[in-house]
XYZ file of C-alpha atoms in Angstrom:
697
model
C -129.438 -33.920 74.372
C -132.372 -35.950 73.095
C -135.128 -33.466 72.169
C -137.630 -36.066 71.006
C -139.478 -36.436 74.351
C -139.658 -32.645 74.725
C -141.060 -32.295 71.206
C -143.661 -34.967 71.807
C -144.679 -33.314 75.069
C -144.913 -29.949 73.311
C -147.069 -31.478 70.596
C -149.444 -32.973 73.190
C -149.639 -29.637 74.976
C -150.532 -27.838 71.729
C -153.218 -30.393 70.886
C -154.767 -30.155 74.342
C -154.736 -26.359 74.466
C -155.629 -25.905 70.744
C -152.865 -23.320 70.505
C -150.549 -22.907 67.537
C -146.827 -22.267 67.473
C -144.145 -20.818 65.204
C -141.061 -23.046 64.918
C -138.049 -21.067 63.703
C -135.622 -23.528 62.092
C -132.226 -21.909 61.459
C -129.415 -23.484 59.462
C -128.233 -24.500 56.010
C -131.132 -25.238 53.701
C -130.349 -28.935 53.312
C -130.064 -29.314 57.091
C -133.398 -27.493 57.609
C -135.086 -29.821 55.144
C -133.656 -32.906 56.825
C -135.123 -31.781 60.140
C -138.618 -32.098 58.676
C -138.110 -35.862 58.238
C -136.047 -36.497 61.338
C -136.088 -34.554 64.602
C -139.091 -32.344 63.747
C -141.185 -35.056 62.124
C -143.610 -35.273 65.119
C -144.681 -31.719 64.324
C -145.117 -32.456 60.591
C -147.818 -35.124 60.725
C -151.197 -34.825 59.063
C -152.123 -32.482 56.249
C -149.611 -29.749 55.447
C -147.956 -27.738 52.697
C -144.532 -26.300 51.998
C -144.412 -22.719 50.718
C -141.343 -22.631 48.510
C -139.523 -24.677 45.930
C -138.423 -28.046 47.376
C -134.702 -28.500 46.768
C -133.924 -31.657 48.728
C -135.426 -35.114 48.966
C -136.457 -34.449 52.550
C -139.145 -31.997 51.502
C -140.618 -34.077 48.685
C -143.118 -35.753 50.988
C -144.775 -32.400 51.699
C -146.828 -30.862 48.881
C -145.101 -27.652 47.787
C -146.597 -24.415 46.513
C -145.265 -21.118 45.261
C -146.656 -17.896 46.719
C -148.740 -17.305 43.583
C -150.361 -20.733 44.037
C -151.353 -20.272 47.662
C -154.980 -19.657 46.715
C -155.285 -23.436 46.351
C -155.210 -23.926 50.126
C -156.919 -20.741 51.305
C -160.170 -21.699 52.973
C -158.805 -25.105 53.974
C -157.454 -26.107 57.396
C -153.948 -27.538 57.772
C -152.262 -29.463 60.571
C -148.955 -27.781 59.788
C -147.339 -25.499 57.254
C -143.745 -24.865 56.239
C -142.394 -21.575 54.911
C -138.999 -22.000 53.267
C -137.523 -18.493 53.423
C -134.607 -19.680 51.265
C -137.102 -19.396 48.390
C -138.015 -15.863 49.543
C -140.114 -14.438 52.334
C -143.390 -13.097 50.937
C -145.222 -11.231 53.750
C -148.682 -11.589 52.211
C -148.244 -15.325 51.630
C -146.844 -15.832 55.136
C -149.842 -14.074 56.677
C -152.293 -16.053 54.568
C -150.654 -19.364 55.441
C -150.739 -18.573 59.174
C -154.514 -18.332 58.907
C -154.834 -21.878 57.506
C -153.166 -23.694 60.442
C -155.659 -25.299 62.826
C -155.483 -25.170 66.600
C -152.801 -27.536 67.860
C -150.765 -27.114 64.676
C -147.459 -25.436 63.892
C -145.952 -23.221 61.241
C -142.289 -23.976 60.589
C -140.156 -21.115 59.247
C -136.913 -22.308 57.608
C -134.202 -19.633 57.387
C -130.455 -19.195 57.434
C -128.973 -18.492 60.847
C -130.246 -15.129 62.099
C -126.974 -13.249 61.521
C -126.842 -14.639 57.959
C -130.555 -14.162 57.208
C -130.207 -10.429 57.870
C -127.926 -10.101 54.831
C -129.397 -12.974 52.788
C -129.942 -12.356 49.058
C -133.692 -12.958 49.259
C -135.274 -14.052 45.924
C -138.157 -11.668 46.719
C -135.796 -8.769 46.011
C -136.319 -9.302 42.283
C -139.944 -8.195 42.638
C -138.966 -5.059 44.574
C -136.284 -3.763 42.211
C -136.919 -1.196 39.492
C -134.562 -0.060 36.751
C -131.632 0.551 37.197
C -131.532 -1.157 40.627
C -130.645 -4.839 41.039
C -131.078 -7.229 43.992
C -127.464 -6.487 44.913
C -128.566 -2.938 45.809
C -130.975 -4.151 48.494
C -130.038 -3.614 52.134
C -132.334 -6.142 53.820
C -134.020 -3.748 56.232
C -137.173 -5.881 56.316
C -135.240 -9.050 57.141
C -133.371 -7.181 59.878
C -136.707 -6.111 61.325
C -138.034 -9.698 61.143
C -134.969 -11.121 62.877
C -135.185 -8.564 65.664
C -138.865 -9.342 66.169
C -138.318 -13.103 66.275
C -135.282 -12.849 68.563
C -137.296 -10.693 70.967
C -140.068 -13.268 71.404
C -140.241 -16.142 73.863
C -143.424 -17.583 72.324
C -141.731 -19.603 69.581
C -139.574 -22.676 69.340
C -136.080 -21.799 68.078
C -134.427 -24.830 66.476
C -130.829 -24.803 65.234
C -127.717 -26.978 65.131
C -126.605 -25.277 68.343
C -129.701 -26.521 70.161
C -133.295 -25.546 70.917
C -134.892 -22.691 72.846
C -138.296 -23.798 74.120
C -141.367 -21.554 74.089
C -143.455 -20.163 76.894
C -147.095 -20.915 76.118
C -149.759 -18.646 77.631
C -152.631 -20.170 79.580
C -155.892 -20.682 77.708
C -159.455 -20.809 78.957
C -161.982 -23.343 77.691
C -164.674 -21.523 75.695
C -168.292 -22.031 76.601
C -170.028 -24.371 74.134
C -172.494 -22.969 71.633
C -175.446 -24.608 69.945
C -174.637 -26.014 66.503
C -174.038 -24.918 63.784
C -172.390 -22.041 65.678
C -168.993 -22.828 67.179
C -168.863 -20.104 69.837
C -171.257 -17.980 71.832
C -169.799 -14.959 70.019
C -170.716 -16.447 66.661
C -174.217 -17.344 67.843
C -174.751 -13.785 69.040
C -173.524 -12.401 65.723
C -175.990 -14.617 63.836
C -178.799 -13.489 66.136
C -177.991 -9.832 65.460
C -177.872 -10.291 61.681
C -181.284 -11.978 61.761
C -182.634 -9.083 63.838
C -181.513 -6.561 61.212
C -183.422 -8.469 58.524
C -186.664 -8.055 60.506
C -186.476 -4.271 60.854
C -187.730 -1.662 58.411
C -184.445 0.206 58.340
C -181.335 -0.938 60.216
C -177.557 -1.255 60.004
C -175.133 -3.492 61.880
C -171.324 -3.444 62.059
C -169.637 -6.776 62.856
C -165.906 -6.668 63.622
C -163.402 -9.345 64.600
C -159.806 -10.358 64.299
C -159.073 -13.184 61.875
C -160.215 -16.664 62.877
C -163.277 -15.633 64.897
C -165.862 -17.049 62.485
C -167.260 -13.697 61.401
C -167.782 -14.626 57.734
C -169.150 -18.029 58.730
C -171.688 -16.197 60.932
C -172.854 -14.320 57.840
C -173.229 -17.647 56.033
C -175.258 -19.206 58.867
C -177.551 -16.175 59.055
C -177.903 -16.024 55.270
C -178.896 -19.695 55.179
C -181.722 -19.181 57.675
C -182.977 -16.096 55.833
C -182.832 -17.798 52.438
C -184.843 -20.698 53.865
C -187.463 -18.125 54.886
C -187.660 -16.907 51.284
C -185.682 -13.710 51.885
C -183.673 -12.158 49.069
C -180.051 -11.764 50.213
C -177.252 -10.026 48.324
C -173.622 -10.450 49.314
C -170.853 -8.052 48.305
C -167.126 -7.859 49.071
C -163.915 -6.615 47.421
C -163.931 -9.849 45.387
C -165.992 -13.008 45.163
C -162.974 -14.961 46.415
C -163.181 -13.033 49.692
C -166.629 -14.506 50.363
C -165.595 -18.177 50.292
C -166.397 -18.770 53.972
C -169.919 -17.367 53.540
C -170.748 -19.589 50.561
C -169.096 -22.582 52.254
C -171.482 -22.314 55.208
C -174.526 -22.020 52.950
C -173.344 -25.018 50.915
C -172.840 -27.091 54.074
C -176.134 -26.152 55.744
C -178.528 -25.855 52.791
C -177.048 -26.787 49.380
C -180.365 -26.101 47.668
C -180.092 -22.427 48.709
C -176.723 -21.850 47.035
C -178.248 -20.556 43.812
C -180.417 -18.096 45.744
C -177.494 -16.291 47.442
C -176.529 -13.557 45.008
C -173.073 -11.980 44.811
C -172.536 -8.539 43.309
C -169.392 -6.400 43.324
C -169.640 -2.986 45.024
C -169.375 -1.324 41.623
C -172.221 -3.452 40.241
C -174.453 -2.448 43.148
C -173.762 1.247 42.657
C -174.506 1.165 38.942
C -177.182 -1.537 38.752
C -179.107 -1.496 42.057
C -180.857 -4.745 42.959
C -183.822 -5.152 45.288
C -182.960 -7.147 48.417
C -184.284 -7.828 51.891
C -180.753 -7.650 53.292
C -177.352 -6.584 51.967
C -174.285 -8.260 53.497
C -170.959 -6.430 53.036
C -168.031 -8.692 53.922
C -164.444 -7.416 54.418
C -165.792 -3.865 54.413
C -162.452 -2.359 55.493
C -161.046 -3.258 52.059
C -163.700 -1.099 50.344
C -163.197 2.685 50.086
C -165.247 4.707 52.542
C -167.023 6.734 49.786
C -168.220 3.449 48.261
C -169.451 2.198 51.637
C -171.369 5.448 52.080
C -173.092 4.915 48.728
C -173.857 1.289 49.588
C -175.863 2.554 52.557
C -178.374 3.867 50.035
C -178.645 0.570 48.140
C -180.648 -1.268 50.768
C -182.537 -0.179 53.923
C -181.159 -3.181 55.853
C -177.416 -3.698 55.694
C -174.678 -5.522 57.619
C -171.049 -4.412 57.396
C -168.583 -7.094 58.444
C -164.827 -6.596 58.583
C -161.581 -7.993 59.907
C -159.723 -5.690 62.291
C -156.353 -7.461 62.170
C -155.722 -9.759 59.226
C -153.410 -10.501 56.318
C -155.584 -8.443 53.923
C -154.641 -5.379 55.943
C -155.955 -3.568 58.960
C -159.508 -2.415 59.655
C -158.675 0.512 61.913
C -159.142 2.994 59.075
C -162.628 1.617 58.555
C -163.267 1.960 62.271
C -162.409 5.647 62.283
C -163.595 6.894 58.900
C -166.774 4.945 58.236
C -167.978 4.718 61.823
C -167.740 8.502 62.008
C -170.089 8.721 59.031
C -172.466 6.219 60.632
C -172.535 8.231 63.854
C -173.629 11.290 61.873
C -176.070 9.701 59.428
C -177.111 6.354 60.977
C -176.874 7.022 64.738
C -178.879 3.885 65.573
C -176.362 1.559 63.913
C -175.641 -1.431 66.144
C -172.133 -2.819 66.635
C -170.857 -6.193 67.778
C -167.307 -7.525 68.039
C -166.489 -11.243 68.039
C -163.673 -11.967 70.493
C -163.500 -15.773 70.782
C -161.227 -17.584 68.297
C -162.821 -20.587 66.609
C -160.038 -22.145 64.558
C -157.722 -22.090 67.573
C -157.752 -21.147 71.262
C -156.663 -17.773 72.477
C -154.322 -16.298 73.401
C -152.574 -17.958 70.456
C -148.756 -17.674 70.214
C -148.674 -17.936 66.406
C -151.359 -15.291 65.978
C -149.664 -12.904 68.401
C -146.208 -13.341 66.875
C -147.316 -13.177 63.229
C -149.272 -10.016 64.016
C -146.105 -8.438 65.416
C -143.997 -9.652 62.472
C -146.371 -8.176 59.878
C -147.595 -5.226 61.981
C -151.167 -6.460 61.726
C -151.812 -5.505 65.337
C -151.053 -1.788 65.113
C -153.781 0.393 66.561
C -154.422 4.108 66.710
C -152.469 6.222 69.150
C -153.812 9.218 71.141
C -153.950 12.052 68.639
C -152.359 15.415 69.460
C -153.924 18.581 68.053
C -151.841 19.906 65.143
C -150.125 23.203 65.884
C -147.272 25.312 64.583
C -144.680 22.793 65.827
C -145.316 20.420 62.910
C -141.992 19.431 61.352
C -141.365 17.720 58.023
C -138.808 14.948 58.402
C -137.276 12.665 55.807
C -137.067 9.157 57.292
C -134.305 6.802 56.226
C -135.310 3.144 55.749
C -132.423 1.962 57.917
C -133.551 4.320 60.680
C -137.103 3.020 60.331
C -136.087 -0.647 60.618
C -134.192 0.108 63.831
C -136.942 2.174 65.455
C -139.875 -0.216 66.076
C -142.055 2.467 67.690
C -141.711 4.853 64.745
C -142.240 2.003 62.268
C -145.455 0.958 64.021
C -146.752 4.546 64.173
C -145.965 5.210 60.507
C -147.464 1.932 59.309
C -150.537 2.569 61.455
C -150.944 5.919 59.704
C -150.838 4.216 56.298
C -153.356 1.623 57.460
C -155.687 4.318 58.755
C -155.612 6.409 55.613
C -155.772 3.692 52.941
C -158.117 0.795 52.406
C -155.669 -1.533 50.664
C -152.603 -1.656 52.871
C -151.283 -5.219 53.206
C -148.230 -6.854 54.825
C -146.485 -6.627 51.450
C -146.583 -2.847 51.790
C -144.498 -3.161 54.951
C -141.709 -4.787 52.959
C -142.001 -2.154 50.233
C -141.771 0.546 52.904
C -138.545 -0.909 54.306
C -136.842 -2.321 51.207
C -137.800 -0.507 47.987
C -134.539 1.026 46.713
C -136.218 3.963 44.949
C -138.487 4.993 47.834
C -138.452 8.254 49.803
C -140.395 8.700 53.058
C -141.402 12.195 54.187
C -143.381 12.647 57.391
C -145.076 15.560 59.175
C -144.223 14.965 62.813
C -145.453 16.453 66.053
C -143.994 15.461 69.406
C -142.431 12.427 67.744
C -145.725 11.175 66.294
C -146.388 11.078 62.528
C -149.598 12.900 61.588
C -149.212 12.769 57.801
C -146.777 11.209 55.374
C -146.000 10.895 51.702
C -144.197 7.982 50.062
C -142.371 8.914 46.857
C -140.975 6.631 44.156
C -138.089 8.002 42.091
C -138.812 7.317 38.409
C -137.731 8.333 34.936
C -134.413 9.058 33.237
C -134.846 5.924 31.145
C -132.042 5.098 28.692
C -132.899 5.873 25.066
C -132.752 2.239 23.949
C -135.045 1.088 26.772
C -137.463 3.967 26.177
C -137.708 3.089 22.499
C -138.634 -0.525 23.243
C -141.282 0.728 25.692
C -142.678 3.090 23.031
C -142.749 0.223 20.516
C -144.644 -1.963 22.994
C -141.839 -4.531 23.229
C -140.871 -4.078 26.893
C -142.481 -3.170 30.188
C -139.643 -2.912 32.713
C -140.570 -3.184 36.384
C -141.541 0.106 38.014
C -141.480 3.597 36.455
C -145.269 3.813 36.281
C -145.386 7.480 35.245
C -142.977 7.454 32.283
C -144.013 3.989 31.137
C -147.686 4.946 31.013
C -147.005 8.205 29.224
C -144.670 6.543 26.709
C -146.479 3.247 26.075
C -150.114 4.358 26.391
C -149.994 7.987 25.233
C -146.955 7.973 22.931
C -145.010 10.777 24.663
C -141.465 9.537 24.008
C -139.886 12.781 25.207
C -140.761 12.079 28.855
C -138.227 9.218 28.992
C -135.276 11.453 29.868
C -137.209 13.474 32.460
C -136.761 12.846 36.139
C -140.010 12.117 38.001
C -141.149 11.691 41.569
C -144.308 9.582 41.797
C -146.443 9.972 44.903
C -147.223 6.356 45.797
C -149.131 7.155 48.981
C -150.172 10.327 50.725
C -151.714 9.683 54.119
C -153.229 12.078 56.628
C -154.711 10.855 59.907
C -158.482 10.615 59.264
C -159.306 12.890 62.206
C -157.026 15.603 60.779
C -158.180 15.510 57.173
C -159.667 18.606 55.510
C -157.230 20.785 57.494
C -154.642 21.387 54.779
C -152.016 18.886 55.920
C -152.058 16.972 52.629
C -151.628 20.165 50.603
C -148.841 21.245 52.966
C -147.041 17.960 52.356
C -147.280 18.358 48.587
C -146.046 21.966 48.731
C -143.039 20.903 50.805
C -142.402 18.028 48.403
C -142.398 20.372 45.420
C -139.793 22.584 47.085
C -137.592 19.512 47.580
C -138.184 18.488 43.944
C -137.056 21.898 42.694
C -133.874 21.673 44.769
C -133.206 18.132 43.516
C -133.610 19.020 39.831
C -136.745 16.899 39.345
C -138.763 17.612 36.182
C -142.254 16.700 37.387
C -144.309 15.193 40.182
C -147.135 12.777 39.516
C -149.645 10.329 40.950
C -152.108 7.668 39.843
C -155.363 7.035 41.721
C -158.966 5.891 41.373
C -160.660 9.081 40.201
C -163.395 9.709 42.760
C -164.888 13.193 43.035
C -163.141 13.946 46.319
C -159.710 12.859 45.073
C -160.168 14.750 41.808
C -160.932 17.897 43.781
C -157.920 17.420 46.082
C -155.355 16.863 43.337
C -156.797 19.635 41.178
C -156.627 22.040 44.140
C -152.958 21.116 44.591
C -152.152 21.962 40.968
C -151.939 18.451 39.497
C -153.368 18.083 35.993
C -154.712 14.915 34.287
C -152.833 13.403 31.359
C -154.163 9.832 31.163
C -157.469 8.120 32.038
C -157.352 4.334 32.248
C -160.022 2.169 30.666
C -160.481 -0.421 33.410
C -162.858 0.509 36.211
C -161.613 -0.383 39.673
C -164.005 -3.179 40.772
C -164.000 -1.940 44.379
C -163.624 1.846 44.160
C -165.861 1.864 41.088
C -163.854 4.517 39.216
C -161.218 4.670 36.499
C -157.523 5.216 37.249
C -156.339 8.748 36.532
C -152.728 9.809 36.074
C -151.951 13.411 37.019
C -148.749 15.466 36.864
C -147.466 18.750 38.222
C -144.645 20.383 36.207
C -141.472 21.412 37.991
C -139.102 22.148 35.092
C -139.726 24.534 32.181
C -139.660 21.760 29.578
C -142.539 19.960 31.307
C -144.489 23.223 31.635
C -144.146 23.701 27.872
C -145.214 20.115 27.179
C -148.217 19.989 29.528
C -150.733 21.968 27.350
C -150.128 19.567 24.452
C -150.429 16.560 26.749
C -153.672 17.842 28.259
C -155.216 18.538 24.851
C -154.262 15.024 23.755
C -155.746 13.652 26.998
C -159.028 15.512 26.479
C -159.404 14.309 22.903
C -158.532 10.765 23.970
C -161.266 10.775 26.616
C -163.876 12.126 24.210
C -163.023 9.691 21.408
C -163.209 6.688 23.755
C -166.605 7.585 25.244
C -168.679 5.422 22.853
C -166.331 2.437 23.284
C -163.673 1.796 25.918
C -165.109 4.437 28.277
C -168.772 3.675 27.666
C -169.263 3.037 31.409
C -167.843 6.443 32.411
C -170.523 8.494 34.159
C -171.298 11.708 32.229
C -171.365 13.752 35.430
C -167.794 12.616 36.186
C -166.737 13.566 32.670
C -167.054 17.267 33.379
C -164.750 16.937 36.398
C -162.173 15.044 34.353
C -162.107 17.739 31.655
C -162.646 20.769 33.871
C -160.669 23.808 32.705
C -158.712 22.014 29.978
C -159.450 24.529 27.220
C -161.584 27.444 26.111
C -163.920 26.987 23.112
C -162.885 28.085 19.638
C -165.013 30.374 17.488
C -167.397 28.462 15.232
C -167.234 28.889 11.455
C -170.346 30.306 9.817
C -171.560 26.979 8.411
C -171.317 25.218 11.771
C -172.953 28.128 13.573
C -175.811 28.184 11.050
C -176.492 24.475 11.522
C -176.392 24.734 15.303
C -178.887 27.611 15.307
C -181.047 25.652 12.892
C -181.255 22.849 15.448
C -181.687 25.077 18.492
C -184.159 27.595 17.088
C -185.784 25.852 14.133
C -186.843 22.270 13.458
C -183.696 20.665 12.039
C -183.505 17.025 13.141
C -181.079 15.596 15.667
C -179.730 13.130 13.093
C -178.836 15.906 10.628
C -177.201 17.947 13.401
C -175.033 15.318 15.108
C -171.751 16.519 13.583
C -172.043 20.188 14.619
C -173.592 19.215 17.967
C -170.668 16.872 18.710
C -168.287 19.706 17.922
C -170.255 22.061 20.201
C -170.198 19.612 23.106
C -166.492 18.902 22.756
C -165.743 22.628 22.686
C -167.831 23.542 25.691
C -167.709 20.424 27.885
C -164.930 21.710 30.187
C -167.212 24.695 30.947
C -170.403 22.796 31.745
C -169.849 22.944 35.489
C -169.456 26.719 35.634
C -172.268 27.141 33.082
C -174.716 25.403 35.440
C -175.427 22.330 33.298
C -176.959 19.853 35.781
C -176.328 16.116 36.072
C -179.492 15.076 34.203
C -178.656 17.410 31.335
C -175.057 16.189 31.263
C -176.295 12.607 30.931
C -178.706 13.616 28.173
C -176.021 15.419 26.150
C -173.456 12.680 26.601
C -175.703 9.690 25.886
C -177.747 11.103 22.994
C -174.974 13.023 21.193
C -171.459 11.936 22.189
C -172.399 8.257 22.547
C -175.343 8.406 20.070
C -177.542 6.191 22.234
C -181.323 5.858 21.708
C -183.835 7.818 23.795
C -184.483 4.748 25.948
C -180.918 4.981 27.331
C -181.802 8.201 29.196
C -184.224 8.329 32.129
C -184.731 12.106 32.382
C -186.515 13.592 30.607
C -188.522 10.557 29.548
C -189.556 10.219 25.918
C -187.999 11.088 22.589
C -190.011 14.277 22.064
C -189.227 15.715 25.512
C -185.548 14.884 25.080
C -185.411 16.563 21.683
C -186.893 19.771 23.053
C -184.495 19.748 25.981
C -181.562 19.203 23.618
C -182.655 22.221 21.571
C -182.741 24.365 24.716
C -179.337 23.109 25.830
C -177.861 23.762 22.385
C -179.017 27.357 22.642
C -177.478 27.613 26.122
C -174.148 26.158 24.983
C -174.003 28.421 21.922
C -173.745 31.347 24.320
C -170.407 29.942 25.535
C -168.794 30.254 22.091
C -166.696 33.385 21.430
C -168.474 34.257 18.185
C -171.990 33.451 19.367
């Protein structure tokens, strides 16, 4: 059968409707590549890219990229794209590439035949394996899920040596034209609403949309008009790269205004506030809710814009968590959702199918009230791949509870060989879950090379960090369970479900002979309180501040075996001294008020020797200078710092003590109290107060 006329008719139909299509090409790799130059060539005209390593001459005419190089085409528009799954199927890259194809274009997915792809030795397995696992240990649950999803759809073109299965394209409606530079009435309305916020004394707006609706471009159009009026606009997002569409619109409409549009990371805004007439927060769902709450205080006029379904992850968690805060504290916040696609016409077959493939379209389910029927179930990855409803519900829970869940996490969930999945279920619906990575028991030779700094094997975050960064070689032989994710439905948080999960997990760890549990997270006040309440103790504070969450990474452990219980006091003392010694240097950006939480309860102060006590009293009660008292004062602060919270030392005083003594900064580095003389008197009073905490004082 000659398929050429049918292909040409399909291509004309796509161009006229501005819809996009997935073409699933199944066969040997060389045959798939030949199809791009022969039978499928009508679909491969114009500008396109191949994601994968070209292996045959047929693909050489199409520029090729590896997944790590995909940033080169993000923000551009392609007539077609090819994903060669023989080179590995990367979910994040696939989702990103889908977003670059223009209306009327196609994305061609080259794979082995479906029954062979399910058990294909995917090159991506190398990035999912941790010692001692190898790619041969992988079971291909994610590929099985993909095949089932593709085989269950009639909105794609299946192309194989056996023949073609033609798609069913949904009917589209012509959108109403909008006045330039806006490309839809939705976008024009969004611009209008952003401009209205800038004119009010105090206002907030939430813009939401699925990918491809021109939401970020609307911010750029509005920003251009405001900049031309002399307004001061600040733009923030999880990264500057995420704001490309905003800057592109400003560059296109008013190049002379480009230098006036200021970008600042969320962390920069929280620590170095800048005056602005309007703050634009793009991709807000990828910013932690506590940070968004603080950003509300940075500017009286603020616009939060976020993608609801997109390759960066899902915005439903933002919708529940942050909107709830806005309802309580900013009840007059306006909301607007852009529905009309701009880059293509809806309903779009490629968008709908890629959303199902990557679970970007999962939404919240009706929430039952938790009762005594909650059951903890351990979910097998094979079971999960064969139960689409459970997979969607579980992935939706992860999306709701975390701000950085991406399509790549779906593959980790289904394929990671060292992953355990434990879920609190009620009436078949997951209400909370914990994902656990099995780590540790490193061979002696490998552990030694890690300790020496010669190797960093994939995975094993807990033992590697403790061995390489803190020098604890003895942890290598211990068996660890690392809590990768703990997720509780946002509407059920603060009800003890997370603590219940961790208690159940510890019981399982005891039965399994595990030595310790652990986790690593951005150390916000709320997370510190949660993990401390659950009995997890800090042993390592990272030096890099998370640019989005604005906090340092903290590693915590909970002992299970006796040998770890005996080791923990030494590890915590080492941790405390490490934090204190790094304060003037690597941790110079650590907030003093957070310091007390990080060191809370680590030790009790020692008795001071007579010489030290005499010098401290000389500073507190007489007129000895600060410079001559720095050594005993530093000792006093280090001894008593874990007790500052219970001793009632306030935030201003904590900053004063930390900056003037531990970091030895000048008086100008401290705002309260102002002035060198006032600070000196306050330091004398605080010294007297801290002396009372010493056993011999």
